[in-house]
C-alpha angles and dihedrals in degrees: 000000000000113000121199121244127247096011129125117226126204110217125194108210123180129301091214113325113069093205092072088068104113123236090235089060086042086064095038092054094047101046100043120112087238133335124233115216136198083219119016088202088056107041086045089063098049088039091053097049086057092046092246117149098179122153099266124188136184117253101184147082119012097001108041092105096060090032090061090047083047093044092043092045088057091044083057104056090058104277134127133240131202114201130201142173123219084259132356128350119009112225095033115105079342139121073237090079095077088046079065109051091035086065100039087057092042088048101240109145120249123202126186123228088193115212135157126327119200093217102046081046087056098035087057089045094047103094077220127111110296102187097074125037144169113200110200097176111199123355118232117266094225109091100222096045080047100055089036089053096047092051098054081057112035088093093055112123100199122095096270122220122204124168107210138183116244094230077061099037098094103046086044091053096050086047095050083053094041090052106021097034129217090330116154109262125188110214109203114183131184089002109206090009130116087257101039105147125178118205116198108195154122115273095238081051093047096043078053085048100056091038088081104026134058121241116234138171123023117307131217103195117204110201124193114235132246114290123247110281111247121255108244112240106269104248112239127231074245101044089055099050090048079061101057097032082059086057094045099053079061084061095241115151119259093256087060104040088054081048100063087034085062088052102043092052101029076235110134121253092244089050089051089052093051095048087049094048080046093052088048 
């Protein structure tokens, strides 16, 4: 296989099971200059059960900023780059994400090996609407950036995705259930992995779950969407006039009375006065 050079190319690697790395990754990875990974202990590992000894260097944490002027500047001397998360898709939820965008705006070409994402895995095994989705990767850890964030969402009505720690797992499940309500919720937990487990509850039955069980391994939580708001009533020719004839036997004047009906239906003054003529 021919790579380009200089070019960064984005490799998916497994989320749990190494048999799911392409051969086409497997390549890639072997024949890159060198490989930038989200953490060096974890992709020498992948990298040692396929017999590839590539140059491999961190891109995370302190010295992610230096590390992508050090990674562009190579690029641009004509190298190649292979780069990998921990697990799935670089980039997504990912310090990757920034590699990315440095070499887009210095014009180095970046291809996609595409490989398994832990979300898109949890979102198929679900059993919720596929067709429209929010991923909302990891909540702050900060509680007021957390509530805040929740509420600007809770009326979403898209399936929602969160990844979540287990030492979080239960105080995120009791905030998803305070702001979103008992909505259904799939719980999918070392996905490809040898204990890979998918829960399929309420979340006043999941909060009731985890009370007496520890959480272990990593989470991807599936979250069912807002319901459809309901349709208000249409008001009738007949429902409008009992409004303002409830007003009138106050002895209010008919400006006023059509006032506090407005107000009563959400329906305009002049709508009100129509429904009323038409009533007549």
């Amino acid at each position: 296989m021919v790579i380009t050079r200089p070019a960064l190319y984005v490799v998916g690697t497994p989320i749990g099971n190494l048999s799911d790395l392409s051969p086409r990754a497997v390549e890639i990875l072997r024949e890159a200059d060198f490989i930038a990974a989200e953490d060096t202990r974890v992709t020498r590992a992948l990298l040692t059960s396929q017999g590839i000894k590539n140059q491999l260097i961190s891109y995370r944490g302190h010295i992610q900023r230096e590390r992508g002027a050090e990674i562009v500047a190579r690029l641009k001397a004509g190298e190649c780059c292979a780069l990998v998360s921990d697990a799935g898709m670089p980039a997504i939820s990912d310090p990757g994400e920034d590699l990315v965008r440095l070499c887009a705006e210095a014009g180095i070409p970046v291809h996609s090996v595409p490989g398994p994402s832990a979300f898109v895995t949890a979102l198929a095994l679900s059993g919720l609407p596929t067709g429209r989705f929010a991923f909302e990767g990891f909540l702050s850890v900060s509680r007021k950036s957390r509530t805040d964030r929740l509420a600007e969402i809770k009326d979403e009505r898209r399936t929602l995705l969160f990844y979540e720690a287990p030492h979080k797992l239960r105080r995120t499940l009791r905030d998803f259930l305070a702001t979103f309500g008992d909505r259904r919720i799939a719980i999918c937990r070392e996905l490809t992995k040898l204990h890979e487990e998918v829960l399929r509850l309420t979340l006043s039955e999941a909060v009731e779950y985890y009370k007496a069980r520890e959480p272990l391994g990593e989470y991807v939580l599936v979250v069912e969407g807002a319901p459809e708001p309901e349709e208000a009533p249409q008001l009738t020719p007949e429902r409008a006039a009992e409004v303002v004839a409830k007003y009138r036997e106050q002895g209010l004047s008919k400006n006023e009375c059509l006032r506090r009906a407005a107000e009563e239906t959400g329906l305009p003054r002049n709508e009100l006065y129509k429904l009323l003529l038409e009533e007549k």
